[in-house]
Short mmCIF file of C-alpha atoms (C1' of nucleotides) in Angstrom, two decimals:
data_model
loop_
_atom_site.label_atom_id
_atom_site.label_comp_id
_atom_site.label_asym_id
_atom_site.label_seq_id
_atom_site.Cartn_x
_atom_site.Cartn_y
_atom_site.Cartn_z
CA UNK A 44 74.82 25.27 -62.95
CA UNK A 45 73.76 25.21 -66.17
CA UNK A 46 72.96 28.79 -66.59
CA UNK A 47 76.09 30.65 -67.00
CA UNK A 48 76.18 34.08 -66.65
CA UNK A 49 79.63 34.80 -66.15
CA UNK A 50 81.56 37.44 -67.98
CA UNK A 51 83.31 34.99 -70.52
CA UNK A 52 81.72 33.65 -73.10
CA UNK A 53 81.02 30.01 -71.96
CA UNK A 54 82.16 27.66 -74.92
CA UNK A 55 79.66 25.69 -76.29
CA UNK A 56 81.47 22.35 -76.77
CA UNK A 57 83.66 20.24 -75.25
CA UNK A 58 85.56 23.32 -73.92
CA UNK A 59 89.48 22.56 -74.02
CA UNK A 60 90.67 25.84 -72.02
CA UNK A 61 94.38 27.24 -72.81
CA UNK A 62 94.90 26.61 -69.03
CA UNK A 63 94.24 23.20 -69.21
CA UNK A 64 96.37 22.48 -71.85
CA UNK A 65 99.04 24.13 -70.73
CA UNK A 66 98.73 22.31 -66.99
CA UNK A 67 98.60 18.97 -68.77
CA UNK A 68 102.04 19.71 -70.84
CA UNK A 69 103.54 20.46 -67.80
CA UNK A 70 102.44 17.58 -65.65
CA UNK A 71 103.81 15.54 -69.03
CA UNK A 72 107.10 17.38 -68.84
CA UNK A 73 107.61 16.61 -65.12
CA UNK A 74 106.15 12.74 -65.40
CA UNK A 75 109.77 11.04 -66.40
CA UNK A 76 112.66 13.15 -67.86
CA UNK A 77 111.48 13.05 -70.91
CA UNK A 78 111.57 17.24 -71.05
CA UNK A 79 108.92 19.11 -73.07
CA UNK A 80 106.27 16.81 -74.56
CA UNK A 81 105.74 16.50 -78.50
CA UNK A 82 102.07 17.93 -79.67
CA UNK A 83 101.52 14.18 -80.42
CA UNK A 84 101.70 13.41 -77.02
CA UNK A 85 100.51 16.25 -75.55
CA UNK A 86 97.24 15.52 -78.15
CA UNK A 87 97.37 12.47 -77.26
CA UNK A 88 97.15 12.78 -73.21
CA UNK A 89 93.71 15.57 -73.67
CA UNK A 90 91.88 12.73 -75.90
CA UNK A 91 92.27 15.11 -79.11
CA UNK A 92 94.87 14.86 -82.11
CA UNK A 93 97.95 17.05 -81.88
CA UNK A 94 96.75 19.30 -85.13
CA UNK A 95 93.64 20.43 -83.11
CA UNK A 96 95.92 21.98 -80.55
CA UNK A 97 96.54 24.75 -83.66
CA UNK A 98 93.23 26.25 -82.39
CA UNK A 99 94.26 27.04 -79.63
CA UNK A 100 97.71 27.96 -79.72
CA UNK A 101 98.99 29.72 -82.46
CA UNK A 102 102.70 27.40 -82.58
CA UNK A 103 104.04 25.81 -79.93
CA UNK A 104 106.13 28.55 -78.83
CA UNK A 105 103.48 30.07 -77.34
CA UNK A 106 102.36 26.52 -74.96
CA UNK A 107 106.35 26.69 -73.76
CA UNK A 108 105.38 30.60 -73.24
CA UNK A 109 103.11 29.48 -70.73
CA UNK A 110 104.27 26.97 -68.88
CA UNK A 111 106.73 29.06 -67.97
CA UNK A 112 104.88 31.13 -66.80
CA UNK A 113 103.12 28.69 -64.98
CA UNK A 114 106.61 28.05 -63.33
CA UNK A 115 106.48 31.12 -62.25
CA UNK A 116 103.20 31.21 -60.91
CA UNK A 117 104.55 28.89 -58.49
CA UNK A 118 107.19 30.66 -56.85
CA UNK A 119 106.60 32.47 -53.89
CA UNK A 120 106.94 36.49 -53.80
CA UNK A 121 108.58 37.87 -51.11
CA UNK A 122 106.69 38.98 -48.12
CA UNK A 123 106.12 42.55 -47.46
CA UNK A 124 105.69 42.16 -43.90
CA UNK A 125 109.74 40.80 -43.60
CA UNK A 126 113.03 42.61 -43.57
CA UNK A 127 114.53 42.52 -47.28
CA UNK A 128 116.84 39.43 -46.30
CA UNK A 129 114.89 37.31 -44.63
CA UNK A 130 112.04 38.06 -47.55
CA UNK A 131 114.60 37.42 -50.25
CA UNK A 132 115.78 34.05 -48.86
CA UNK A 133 112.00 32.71 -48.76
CA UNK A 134 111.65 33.66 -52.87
CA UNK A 135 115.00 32.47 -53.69
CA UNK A 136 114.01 28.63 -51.95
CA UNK A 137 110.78 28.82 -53.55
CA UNK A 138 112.52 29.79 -56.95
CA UNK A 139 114.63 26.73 -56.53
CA UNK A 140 112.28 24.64 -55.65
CA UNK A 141 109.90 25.61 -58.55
CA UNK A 142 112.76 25.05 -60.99
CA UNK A 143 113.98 22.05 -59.67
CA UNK A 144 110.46 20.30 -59.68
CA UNK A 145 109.87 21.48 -63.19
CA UNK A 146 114.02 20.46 -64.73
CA UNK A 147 113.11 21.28 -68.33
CA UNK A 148 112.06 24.99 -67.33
CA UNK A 149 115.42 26.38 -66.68
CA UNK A 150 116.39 24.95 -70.19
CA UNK A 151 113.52 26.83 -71.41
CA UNK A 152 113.82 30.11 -70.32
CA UNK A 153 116.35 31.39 -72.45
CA UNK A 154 114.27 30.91 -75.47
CA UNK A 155 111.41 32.43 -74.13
CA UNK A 156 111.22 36.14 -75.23
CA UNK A 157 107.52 37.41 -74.48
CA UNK A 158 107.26 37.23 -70.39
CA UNK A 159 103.76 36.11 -69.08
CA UNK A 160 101.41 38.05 -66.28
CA UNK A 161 102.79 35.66 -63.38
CA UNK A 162 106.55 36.61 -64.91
CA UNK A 163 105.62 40.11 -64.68
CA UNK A 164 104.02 40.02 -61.39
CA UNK A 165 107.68 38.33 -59.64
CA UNK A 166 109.72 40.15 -61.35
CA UNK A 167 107.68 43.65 -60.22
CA UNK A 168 107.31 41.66 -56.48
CA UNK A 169 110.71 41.37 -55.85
CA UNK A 170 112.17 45.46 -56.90
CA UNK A 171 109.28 46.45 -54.92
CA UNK A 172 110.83 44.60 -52.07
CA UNK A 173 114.15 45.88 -52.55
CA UNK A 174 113.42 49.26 -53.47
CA UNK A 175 111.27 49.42 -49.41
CA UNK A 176 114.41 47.71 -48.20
CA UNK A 177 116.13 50.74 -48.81
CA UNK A 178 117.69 50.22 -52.03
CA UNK A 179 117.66 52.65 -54.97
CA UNK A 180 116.53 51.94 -58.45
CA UNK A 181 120.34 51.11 -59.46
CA UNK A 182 121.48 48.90 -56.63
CA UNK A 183 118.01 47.41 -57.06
CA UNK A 184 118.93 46.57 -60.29
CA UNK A 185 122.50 44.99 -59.46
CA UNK A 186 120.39 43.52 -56.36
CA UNK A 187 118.07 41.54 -58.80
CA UNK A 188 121.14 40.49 -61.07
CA UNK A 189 123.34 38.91 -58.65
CA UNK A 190 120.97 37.42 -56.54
CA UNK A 191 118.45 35.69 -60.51
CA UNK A 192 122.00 35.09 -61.83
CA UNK A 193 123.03 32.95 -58.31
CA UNK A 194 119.94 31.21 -58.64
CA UNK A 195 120.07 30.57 -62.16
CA UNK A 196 123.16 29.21 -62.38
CA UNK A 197 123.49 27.31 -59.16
CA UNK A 198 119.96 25.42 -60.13
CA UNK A 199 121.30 24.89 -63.69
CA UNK A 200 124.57 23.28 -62.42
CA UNK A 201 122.40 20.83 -59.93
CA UNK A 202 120.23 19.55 -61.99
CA UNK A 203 123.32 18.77 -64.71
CA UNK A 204 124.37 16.50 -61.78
CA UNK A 205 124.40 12.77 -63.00
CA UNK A 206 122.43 11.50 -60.18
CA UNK A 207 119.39 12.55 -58.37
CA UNK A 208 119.24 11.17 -54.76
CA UNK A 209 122.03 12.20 -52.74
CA UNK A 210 122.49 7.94 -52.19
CA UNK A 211 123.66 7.74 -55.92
CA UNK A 212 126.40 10.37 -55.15
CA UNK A 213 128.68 8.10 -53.64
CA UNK A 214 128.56 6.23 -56.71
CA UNK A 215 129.23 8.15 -58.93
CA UNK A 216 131.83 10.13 -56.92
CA UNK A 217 133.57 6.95 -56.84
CA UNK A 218 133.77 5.30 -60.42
CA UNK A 219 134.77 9.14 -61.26
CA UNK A 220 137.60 8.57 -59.31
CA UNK A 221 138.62 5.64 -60.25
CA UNK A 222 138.84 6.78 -64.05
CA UNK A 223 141.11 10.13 -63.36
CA UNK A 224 144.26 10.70 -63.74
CA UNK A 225 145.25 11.73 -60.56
CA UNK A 226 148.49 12.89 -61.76
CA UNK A 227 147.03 15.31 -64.31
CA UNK A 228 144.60 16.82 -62.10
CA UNK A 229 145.92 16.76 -58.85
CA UNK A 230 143.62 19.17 -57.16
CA UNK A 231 139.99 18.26 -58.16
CA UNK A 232 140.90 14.81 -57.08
CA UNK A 233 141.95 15.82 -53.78
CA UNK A 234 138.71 17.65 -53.56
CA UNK A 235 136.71 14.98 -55.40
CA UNK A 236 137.98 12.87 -52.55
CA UNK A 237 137.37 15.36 -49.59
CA UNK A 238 134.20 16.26 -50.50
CA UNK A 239 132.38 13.83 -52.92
CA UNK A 240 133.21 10.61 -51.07
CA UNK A 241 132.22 11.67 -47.49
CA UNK A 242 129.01 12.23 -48.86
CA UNK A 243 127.95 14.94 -47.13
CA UNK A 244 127.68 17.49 -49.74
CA UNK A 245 124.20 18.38 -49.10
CA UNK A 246 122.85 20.88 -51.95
CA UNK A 247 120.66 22.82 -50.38
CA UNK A 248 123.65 23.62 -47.77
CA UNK A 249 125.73 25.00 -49.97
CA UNK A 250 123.55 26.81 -52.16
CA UNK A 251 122.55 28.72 -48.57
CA UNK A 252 126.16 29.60 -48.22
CA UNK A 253 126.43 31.35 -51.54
CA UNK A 254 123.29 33.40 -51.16
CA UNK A 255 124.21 34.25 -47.49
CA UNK A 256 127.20 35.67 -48.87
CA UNK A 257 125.43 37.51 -51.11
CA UNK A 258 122.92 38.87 -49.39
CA UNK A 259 125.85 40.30 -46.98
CA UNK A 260 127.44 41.58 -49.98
CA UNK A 261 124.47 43.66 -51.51
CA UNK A 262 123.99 44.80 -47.45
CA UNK A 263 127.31 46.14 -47.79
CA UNK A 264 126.83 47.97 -51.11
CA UNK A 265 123.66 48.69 -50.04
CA UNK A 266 123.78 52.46 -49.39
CA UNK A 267 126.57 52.96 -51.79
CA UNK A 268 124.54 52.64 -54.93
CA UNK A 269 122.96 55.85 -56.18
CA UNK B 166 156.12 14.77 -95.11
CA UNK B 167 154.76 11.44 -96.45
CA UNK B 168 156.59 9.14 -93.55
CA UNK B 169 154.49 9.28 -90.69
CA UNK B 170 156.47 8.42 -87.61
CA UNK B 171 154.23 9.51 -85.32
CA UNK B 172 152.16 7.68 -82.63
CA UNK B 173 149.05 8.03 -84.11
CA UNK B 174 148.42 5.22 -86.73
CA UNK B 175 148.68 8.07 -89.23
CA UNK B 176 145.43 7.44 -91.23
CA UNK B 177 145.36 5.94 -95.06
CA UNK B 178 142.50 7.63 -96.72
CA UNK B 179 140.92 10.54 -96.46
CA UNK B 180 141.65 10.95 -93.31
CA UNK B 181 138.27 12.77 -91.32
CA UNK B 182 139.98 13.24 -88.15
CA UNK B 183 137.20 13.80 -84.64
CA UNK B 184 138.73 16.61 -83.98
CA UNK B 185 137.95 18.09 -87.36
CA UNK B 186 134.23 17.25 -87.60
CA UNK B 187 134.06 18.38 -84.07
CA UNK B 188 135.48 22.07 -85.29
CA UNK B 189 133.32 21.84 -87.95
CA UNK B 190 130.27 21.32 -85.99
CA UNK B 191 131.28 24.42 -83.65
CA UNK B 192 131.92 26.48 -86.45
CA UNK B 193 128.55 25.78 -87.86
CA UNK B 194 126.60 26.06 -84.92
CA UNK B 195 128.31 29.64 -84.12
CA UNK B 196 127.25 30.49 -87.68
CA UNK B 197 123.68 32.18 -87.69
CA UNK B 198 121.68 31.32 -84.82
CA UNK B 199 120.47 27.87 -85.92
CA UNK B 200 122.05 26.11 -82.93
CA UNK B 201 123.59 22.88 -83.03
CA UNK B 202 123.77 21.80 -86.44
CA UNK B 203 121.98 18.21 -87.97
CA UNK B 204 123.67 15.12 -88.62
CA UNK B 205 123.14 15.73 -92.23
CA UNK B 206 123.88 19.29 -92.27
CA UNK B 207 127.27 18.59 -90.29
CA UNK B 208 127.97 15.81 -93.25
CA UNK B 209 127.13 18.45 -95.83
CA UNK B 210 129.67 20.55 -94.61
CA UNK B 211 132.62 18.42 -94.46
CA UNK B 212 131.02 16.77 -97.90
CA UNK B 213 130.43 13.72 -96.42
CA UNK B 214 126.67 11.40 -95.79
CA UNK B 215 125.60 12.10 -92.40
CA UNK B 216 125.52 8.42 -91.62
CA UNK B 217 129.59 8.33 -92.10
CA UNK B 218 129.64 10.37 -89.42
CA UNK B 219 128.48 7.23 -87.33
CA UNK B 220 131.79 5.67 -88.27
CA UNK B 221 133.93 8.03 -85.84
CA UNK B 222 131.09 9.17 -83.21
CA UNK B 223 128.53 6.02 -82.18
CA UNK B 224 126.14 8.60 -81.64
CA UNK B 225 125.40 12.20 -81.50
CA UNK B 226 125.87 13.21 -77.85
CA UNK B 227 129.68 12.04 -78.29
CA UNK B 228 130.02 14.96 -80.82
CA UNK B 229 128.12 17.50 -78.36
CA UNK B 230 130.72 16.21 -75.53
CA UNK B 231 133.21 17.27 -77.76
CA UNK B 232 131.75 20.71 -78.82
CA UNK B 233 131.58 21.81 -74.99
CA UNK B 234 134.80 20.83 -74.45
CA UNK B 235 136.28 22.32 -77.26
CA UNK B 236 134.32 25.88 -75.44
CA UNK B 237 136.10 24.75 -72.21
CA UNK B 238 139.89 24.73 -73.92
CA UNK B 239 139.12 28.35 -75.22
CA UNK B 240 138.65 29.35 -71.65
CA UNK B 241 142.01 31.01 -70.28
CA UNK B 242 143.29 29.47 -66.89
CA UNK B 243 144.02 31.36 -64.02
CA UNK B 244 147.58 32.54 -64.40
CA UNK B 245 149.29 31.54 -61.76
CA UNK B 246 151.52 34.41 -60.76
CA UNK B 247 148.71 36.59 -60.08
CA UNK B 248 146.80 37.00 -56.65
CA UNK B 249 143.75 35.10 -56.59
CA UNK B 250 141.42 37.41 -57.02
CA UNK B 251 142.92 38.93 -60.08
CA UNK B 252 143.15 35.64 -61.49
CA UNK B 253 139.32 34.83 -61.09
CA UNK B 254 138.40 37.95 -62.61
CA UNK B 255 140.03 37.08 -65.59
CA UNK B 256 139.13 33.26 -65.92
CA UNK B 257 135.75 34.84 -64.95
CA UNK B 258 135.85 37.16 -67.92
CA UNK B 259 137.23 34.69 -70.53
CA UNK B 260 134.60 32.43 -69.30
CA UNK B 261 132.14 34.59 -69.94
CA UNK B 262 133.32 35.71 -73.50
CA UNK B 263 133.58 32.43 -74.24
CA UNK B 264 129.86 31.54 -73.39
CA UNK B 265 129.11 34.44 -75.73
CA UNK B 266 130.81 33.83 -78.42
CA UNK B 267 129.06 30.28 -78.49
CA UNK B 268 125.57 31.12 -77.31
CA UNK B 269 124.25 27.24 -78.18
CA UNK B 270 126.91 26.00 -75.18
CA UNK B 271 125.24 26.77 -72.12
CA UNK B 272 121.99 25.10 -73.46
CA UNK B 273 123.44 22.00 -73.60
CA UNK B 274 126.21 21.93 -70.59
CA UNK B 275 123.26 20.35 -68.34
CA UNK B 276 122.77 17.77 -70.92
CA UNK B 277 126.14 16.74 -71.10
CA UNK B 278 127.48 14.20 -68.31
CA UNK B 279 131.03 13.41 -69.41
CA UNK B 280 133.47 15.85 -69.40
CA UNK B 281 136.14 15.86 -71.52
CA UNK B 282 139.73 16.63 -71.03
CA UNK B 283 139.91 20.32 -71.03
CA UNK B 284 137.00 20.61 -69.27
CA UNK B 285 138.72 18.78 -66.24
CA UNK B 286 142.14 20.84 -66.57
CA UNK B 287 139.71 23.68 -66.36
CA UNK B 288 138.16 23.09 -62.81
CA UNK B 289 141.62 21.50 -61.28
CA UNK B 290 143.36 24.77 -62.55
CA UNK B 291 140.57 26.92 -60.87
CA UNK B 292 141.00 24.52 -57.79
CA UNK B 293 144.31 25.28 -57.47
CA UNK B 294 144.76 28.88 -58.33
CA UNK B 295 142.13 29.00 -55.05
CA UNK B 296 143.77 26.74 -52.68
CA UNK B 297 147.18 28.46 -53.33
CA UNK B 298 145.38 31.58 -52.87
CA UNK B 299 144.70 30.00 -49.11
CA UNK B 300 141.07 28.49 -49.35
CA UNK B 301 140.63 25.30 -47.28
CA UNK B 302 139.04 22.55 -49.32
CA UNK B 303 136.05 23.26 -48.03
CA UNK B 304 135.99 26.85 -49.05
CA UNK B 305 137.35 26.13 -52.50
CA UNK B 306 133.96 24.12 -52.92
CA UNK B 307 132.11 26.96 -51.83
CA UNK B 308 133.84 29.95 -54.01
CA UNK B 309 134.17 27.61 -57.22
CA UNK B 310 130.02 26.90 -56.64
CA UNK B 311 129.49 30.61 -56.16
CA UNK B 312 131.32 31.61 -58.74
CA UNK B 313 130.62 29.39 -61.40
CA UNK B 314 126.74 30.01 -60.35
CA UNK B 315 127.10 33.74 -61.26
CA UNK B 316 128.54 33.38 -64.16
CA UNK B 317 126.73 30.26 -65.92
CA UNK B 318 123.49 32.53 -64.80
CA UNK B 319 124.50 35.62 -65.90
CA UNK B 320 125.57 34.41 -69.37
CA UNK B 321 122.01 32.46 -69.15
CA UNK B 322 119.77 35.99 -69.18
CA UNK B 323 122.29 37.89 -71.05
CA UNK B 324 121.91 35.68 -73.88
CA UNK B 325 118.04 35.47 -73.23
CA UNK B 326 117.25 38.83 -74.07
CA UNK B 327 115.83 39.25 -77.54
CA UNK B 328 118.13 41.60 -78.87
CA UNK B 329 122.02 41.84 -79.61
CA UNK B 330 124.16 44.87 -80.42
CA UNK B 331 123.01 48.00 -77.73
CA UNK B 332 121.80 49.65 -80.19
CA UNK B 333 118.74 47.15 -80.32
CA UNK B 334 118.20 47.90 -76.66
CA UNK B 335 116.43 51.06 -76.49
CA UNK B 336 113.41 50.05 -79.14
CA UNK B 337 112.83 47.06 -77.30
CA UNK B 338 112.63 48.50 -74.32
CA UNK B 339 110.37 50.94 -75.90
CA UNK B 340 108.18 48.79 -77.49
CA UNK B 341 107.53 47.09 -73.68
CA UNK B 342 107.52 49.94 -71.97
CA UNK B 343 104.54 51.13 -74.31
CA UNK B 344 102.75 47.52 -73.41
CA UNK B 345 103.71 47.30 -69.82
CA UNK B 346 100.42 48.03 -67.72
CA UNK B 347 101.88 50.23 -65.36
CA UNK B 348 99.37 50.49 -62.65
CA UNK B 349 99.77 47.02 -61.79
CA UNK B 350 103.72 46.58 -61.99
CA UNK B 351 104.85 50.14 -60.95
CA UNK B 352 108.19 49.15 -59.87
CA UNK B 353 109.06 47.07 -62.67
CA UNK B 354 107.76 49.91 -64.95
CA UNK B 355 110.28 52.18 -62.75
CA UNK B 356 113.46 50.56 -63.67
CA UNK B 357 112.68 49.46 -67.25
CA UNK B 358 112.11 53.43 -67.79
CA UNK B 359 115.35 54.75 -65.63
CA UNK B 360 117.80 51.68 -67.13
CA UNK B 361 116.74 50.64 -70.19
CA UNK B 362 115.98 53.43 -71.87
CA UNK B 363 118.84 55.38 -70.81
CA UNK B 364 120.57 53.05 -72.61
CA UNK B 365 124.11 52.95 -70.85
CA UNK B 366 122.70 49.92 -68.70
CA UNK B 367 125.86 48.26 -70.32
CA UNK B 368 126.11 44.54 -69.46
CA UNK B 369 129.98 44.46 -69.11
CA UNK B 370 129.92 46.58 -65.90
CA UNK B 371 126.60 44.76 -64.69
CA UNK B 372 129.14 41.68 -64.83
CA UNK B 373 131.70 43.23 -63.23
CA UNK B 374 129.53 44.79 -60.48
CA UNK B 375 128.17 40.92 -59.25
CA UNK B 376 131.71 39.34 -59.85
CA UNK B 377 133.36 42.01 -57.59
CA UNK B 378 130.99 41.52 -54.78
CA UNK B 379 131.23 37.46 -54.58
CA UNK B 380 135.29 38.31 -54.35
CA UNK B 381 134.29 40.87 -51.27
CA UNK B 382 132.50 38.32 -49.94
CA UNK B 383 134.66 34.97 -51.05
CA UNK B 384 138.11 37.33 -49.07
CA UNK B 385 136.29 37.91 -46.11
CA UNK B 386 134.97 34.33 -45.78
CA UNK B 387 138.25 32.67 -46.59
CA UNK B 388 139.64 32.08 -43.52
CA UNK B 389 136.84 31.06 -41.49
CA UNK B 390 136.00 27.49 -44.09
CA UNK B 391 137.61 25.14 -42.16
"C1'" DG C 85 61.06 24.15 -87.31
"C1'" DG C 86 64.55 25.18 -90.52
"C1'" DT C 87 68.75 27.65 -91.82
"C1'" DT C 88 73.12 29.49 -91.10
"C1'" DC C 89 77.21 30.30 -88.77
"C1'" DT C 90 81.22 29.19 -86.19
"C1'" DA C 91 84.00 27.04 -82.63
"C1'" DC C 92 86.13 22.91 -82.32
"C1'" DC C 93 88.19 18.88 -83.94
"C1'" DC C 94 90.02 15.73 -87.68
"C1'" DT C 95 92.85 14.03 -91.97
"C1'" DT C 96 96.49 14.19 -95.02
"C1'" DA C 97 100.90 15.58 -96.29
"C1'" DC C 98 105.64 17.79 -96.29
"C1'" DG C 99 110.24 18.29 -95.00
"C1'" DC C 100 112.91 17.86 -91.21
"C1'" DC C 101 115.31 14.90 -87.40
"C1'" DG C 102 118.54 10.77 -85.19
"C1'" DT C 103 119.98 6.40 -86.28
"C1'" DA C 104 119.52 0.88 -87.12
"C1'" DA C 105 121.09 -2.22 -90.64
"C1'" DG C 106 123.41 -3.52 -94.46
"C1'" DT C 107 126.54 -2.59 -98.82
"C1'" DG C 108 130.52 -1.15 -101.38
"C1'" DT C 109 135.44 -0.01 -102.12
"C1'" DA C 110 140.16 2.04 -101.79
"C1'" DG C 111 144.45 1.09 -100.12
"C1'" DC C 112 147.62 -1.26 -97.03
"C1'" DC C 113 149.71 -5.83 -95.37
"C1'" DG C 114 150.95 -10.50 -95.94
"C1'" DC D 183 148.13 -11.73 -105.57
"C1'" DG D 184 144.40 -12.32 -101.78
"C1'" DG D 185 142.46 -10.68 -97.83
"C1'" DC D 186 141.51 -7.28 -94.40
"C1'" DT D 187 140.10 -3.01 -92.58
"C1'" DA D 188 138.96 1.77 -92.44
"C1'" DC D 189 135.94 4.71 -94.40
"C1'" DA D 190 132.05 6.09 -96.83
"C1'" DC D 191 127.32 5.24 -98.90
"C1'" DT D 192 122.19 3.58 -99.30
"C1'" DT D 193 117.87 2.58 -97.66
"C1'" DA D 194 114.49 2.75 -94.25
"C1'" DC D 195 111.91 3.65 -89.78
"C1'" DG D 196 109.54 6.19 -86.42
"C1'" DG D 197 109.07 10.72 -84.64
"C1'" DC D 198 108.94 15.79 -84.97
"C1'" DG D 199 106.36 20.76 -85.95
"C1'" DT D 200 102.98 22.46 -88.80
"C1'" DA D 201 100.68 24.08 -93.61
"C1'" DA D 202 96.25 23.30 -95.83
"C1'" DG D 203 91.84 21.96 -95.93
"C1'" DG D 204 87.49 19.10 -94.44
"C1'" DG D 205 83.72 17.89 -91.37
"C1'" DT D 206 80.19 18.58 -87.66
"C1'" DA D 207 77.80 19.71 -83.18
"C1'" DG D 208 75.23 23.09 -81.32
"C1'" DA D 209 73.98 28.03 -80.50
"C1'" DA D 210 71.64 31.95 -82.90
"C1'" DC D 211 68.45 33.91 -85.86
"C1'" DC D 212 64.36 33.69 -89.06
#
DNA sequence: GGTTCTACCCTTACGCCGTAAGTGTAGCCG
DNA sequence: CGGCTACACTTACGGCGTAAGGGTAGAACC
């Protein structure tokens, strides 16, 4: 054990790896929302002051860099042994499940401008998987738009929700209601009141709907896309 | 001029009205892509401490609430003598340009929790240009979560990439293409080289070619959300 | 063994941030 | 005139990212 002989260089010292570092600001980020952690803390949680991070990390754009692309290391690609559909469902639950067990990601993203390996690697994954589905490099392309943008957006708008188990819905459904004028906005009360207050506006339902549509829609235009 | 009769308490001094320093705040944060502006930079702007600003907002998420809905009343509604798919596309479109034209807003709409006045007129008008268009409740749920979905997460990686005018497009596709290892993502190499340096991979018709399905798909479902 | 080198970590300091707490004053009302 | 209130200011605190430079354990070479 003590002779290493591997291919890196085997640090001498108390060896603080990037990947460490970068796992323990995400489990930081997820542990209470309190979103990305400061170097302080971040320092603070390895057992090392935040300045001595600077050796490792150039700034601290570069530890946001890669936990997301840890996030993405954690979404499923799409089988290659499945039909196109069924293959892009099972990346598009993972992809909302990675981003809604890591909230401060999706808030992340858009800053991030230099994609990592794991980034790469999805992103490559799921054109290969429509391109043998039958698509061509353009419908792939409105394919991949539709379907990140869906996911995106839908994610971003549930995890703005107020409330995190579905019990506290009813809640908040209700002391919403209370304080509109039902006069002035006639219609989202009545749906407000349809929907909120029965409580059985289950998430995950209705973010399958949207994507079913979807995928029938980009079946449709499908062949059409040269 | 000078006798007030309004129903406002018509102010004695210097009169630093919310809705100014909430303008203000908008304006500055559009200016050069510093995001949303400081306390103190806010109060240098309207020559003013920041800490005065305490004296109309108790703290600074009240002035964000006001800067996203301030983006919501720029929206356009869905005119009501058009069919309702005409009227999505543009309330989709205005949406959109709006999003753009303040790219700080969509990073904070999941922060935000209390929506504001024209933010609510917003979603009852959308409600209602749907249900008169002959969606159940239930299926005005579903189209306004599609829809809003695709175009919160479209806006999202449009305003992710790291460039601006077109023109920027081709070098930086370039400059990754040149990077890219190849052998491992072959696909992803494939489409960066036939759409982004072809440079007519225009993001207007990209929009248009998403939005246009999820109507396909939002006509054909219509009638069968009960 | 002794020397040197360097990877790793630390200290101090700067200019930002949001905001708690308290002070001053101009102008209206009685 | 006196008092009140709306509006603005001052000072201060703890936290942020990070520039600049200092120290030391341990491997590498003589």
């Amino acid at each position: 054990m003590d002779t290493e002989t591997a291919g890196t260089p085997a640090p001498r010292r108390n060896t603080l790896t990037k990947e460490v570092v970068i796992r323990t600001a995400v489990a930081l980020a997820d542990e209470a929302g309190t979103g990305v952690p400061s170097m302080r803390r971040l320092g603070d949680r390895l057992g090392i002051e935040a300045m001595s991070l600077y050796h490792h990390f150039r700034n601290k754009d570069l530890i946001l860099d890669g936990m997301i692309d840890l996030v993405f290391s954690e979404i499923e690609l799409p089988p290659g042994d499945l039909p196109w559909q069924a293959a892009m469902r099972l990346r598009s639950a993972s992809m909302r499940d990675a981003l809604t067990r890591h909230p401060w990601a999706i808030r992340l993203m858009d800053s991030r401008t230099n994609p990592g390996r794991a980034t790469l690697r999805h992103h490559n994954a799921v054109i290969g998987c429509l391109r043998s589905g039958g698509f061509s490099i353009a419908g792939s392309s409105h394919a991949m738009s539709v379907l990140d943008s869906y996911i995106y957006g839908f994610t971003l708008q549930e995890l703005s929700l107020p409330f995190t188990s579905s019990a506290g819905l009813e809640d908040v459904a209700g002391s919403i209601m209370e304080q509109l004028p039902h006069e002035e906005f006639p219609h989202l009360s009545e749906m407000l009141a349809d929907r909120g207050l029965k409580g059985d506006y289950a998430y995950k339902e209705e973010f399958d709907v949207g994507l079913g549509l979807i995928l029938d829609g980009l079946e449709r235009g499908r062949e059409g896309w040269r």
